[in-house]
Amino acid sequence: MGYIIVIPSYNRADLLNRKTLKVLNEYHIPRNVIYVFVANKEEEEIYKKTLNPDFYGHLIVGVKGLKNQRNFISSYFKEGQEILNLDDDIGGFKILKHKSSLKSKTRIENNNIKTKKNQKRKSYRKDYFLETLGNLDNFIKSSFKILRKNKLYLWGIYPIANPYFMFPEMTTDLKLIVGPCWGVINRHDKDLVLTIDEKEDVERTLQYYLKDNGVIRFNNVSVQTTYYKTPGGMQADKRDRKNDAYESAIYLNKKYPNLTKLYLGKKSGYAEVKLKNHL
């Protein structure tokens, strides 16, 4: 059973066409493995008229609301299916490189990372830079292979495309698996059902970490995207996302007090939940 790619989208047909679908097409990802999920029949008609039919293989009517759509998608596919979940506004995939690695034969994009975990990095962080990921198909297949080898079920990438903070290590401890790009081996377990829209990626990370005693993050790979700003999606209903984020942060901190810490100091004004790397 090969992997599939799932993209939930709402009120962003043109953006999806220009961003994520175009990027996947440029990587020559077969369109038959790409599933776009929309909220209702009205959205389906808009997306049919807007999307390039060469860019995707399946257009599925799901349900409205991010958590509802995520839960619907999980129930739609069989258990054991490898699913790469992508946001609809992905502008590209980036991989971390170091000037010294230009002479190295290490194949980072296939996750054959040989850097020692405790290696000191501060002195040469300035020599890290980002490059366009060469082969997305290889990276996806490699990531699921590593996931199965470690007997885990959730993998992700570094949250932001910033070479100063990224590092060439795969980790299995409690680190956030962000929503724009994450892979999962599908399960229908009740304890993996999402309950919140804002910070659903934090909730999912905690659910999988507690259930499986680990999640995998490839800290040398990231995507080009924006958070909270792109029109459409969760912005389309003119919700008070700052208030929603605050309520979700409070909820998660109360539910997982030993694994989370509430953080209200961001310049953006959005409440955040920091993860603690211990039970």
mmCIF file of C-alpha atoms in Angstrom, residues 198-199 227-229 235 239-246 263-273:
data_model
loop_
_atom_site.group_PDB
_atom_site.id
_atom_site.type_symbol
_atom_site.label_atom_id
_atom_site.label_comp_id
_atom_site.label_asym_id
_atom_site.label_seq_id
_atom_site.Cartn_x
_atom_site.Cartn_y
_atom_site.Cartn_z
ATOM 1 C CA GLU A 198 -7.242 25.944 16.767
ATOM 2 C CA LYS A 199 -4.064 24.121 17.761
ATOM 3 C CA TYR A 227 0.456 31.093 9.683
ATOM 4 C CA TYR A 228 -2.826 32.920 10.498
ATOM 5 C CA LYS A 229 -2.544 35.382 7.581
ATOM 6 C CA GLN A 235 -9.968 33.017 8.255
ATOM 7 C CA ARG A 239 -13.724 34.168 13.608
ATOM 8 C CA ASP A 240 -11.748 35.681 16.454
ATOM 9 C CA ARG A 241 -8.789 33.354 16.014
ATOM 10 C CA LYS A 242 -6.814 34.989 18.817
ATOM 11 C CA ASN A 243 -9.591 34.187 21.259
ATOM 12 C CA ASP A 244 -9.970 30.681 19.812
ATOM 13 C CA ALA A 245 -6.228 30.144 20.170
ATOM 14 C CA TYR A 246 -6.360 31.318 23.786
ATOM 15 C CA TYR A 263 2.900 30.912 26.795
ATOM 16 C CA LEU A 264 1.245 34.313 26.313
ATOM 17 C CA GLY A 265 4.258 36.405 25.366
ATOM 18 C CA LYS A 266 4.199 36.266 21.568
ATOM 19 C CA LYS A 267 4.294 39.600 19.719
ATOM 20 C CA SER A 268 1.463 38.383 17.495
ATOM 21 C CA GLY A 269 -0.838 38.207 20.504
ATOM 22 C CA TYR A 270 -1.665 34.559 19.851
ATOM 23 C CA ALA A 271 -1.538 32.268 22.863
ATOM 24 C CA GLU A 272 0.847 29.351 22.455
ATOM 25 C CA VAL A 273 1.375 25.995 24.104
#
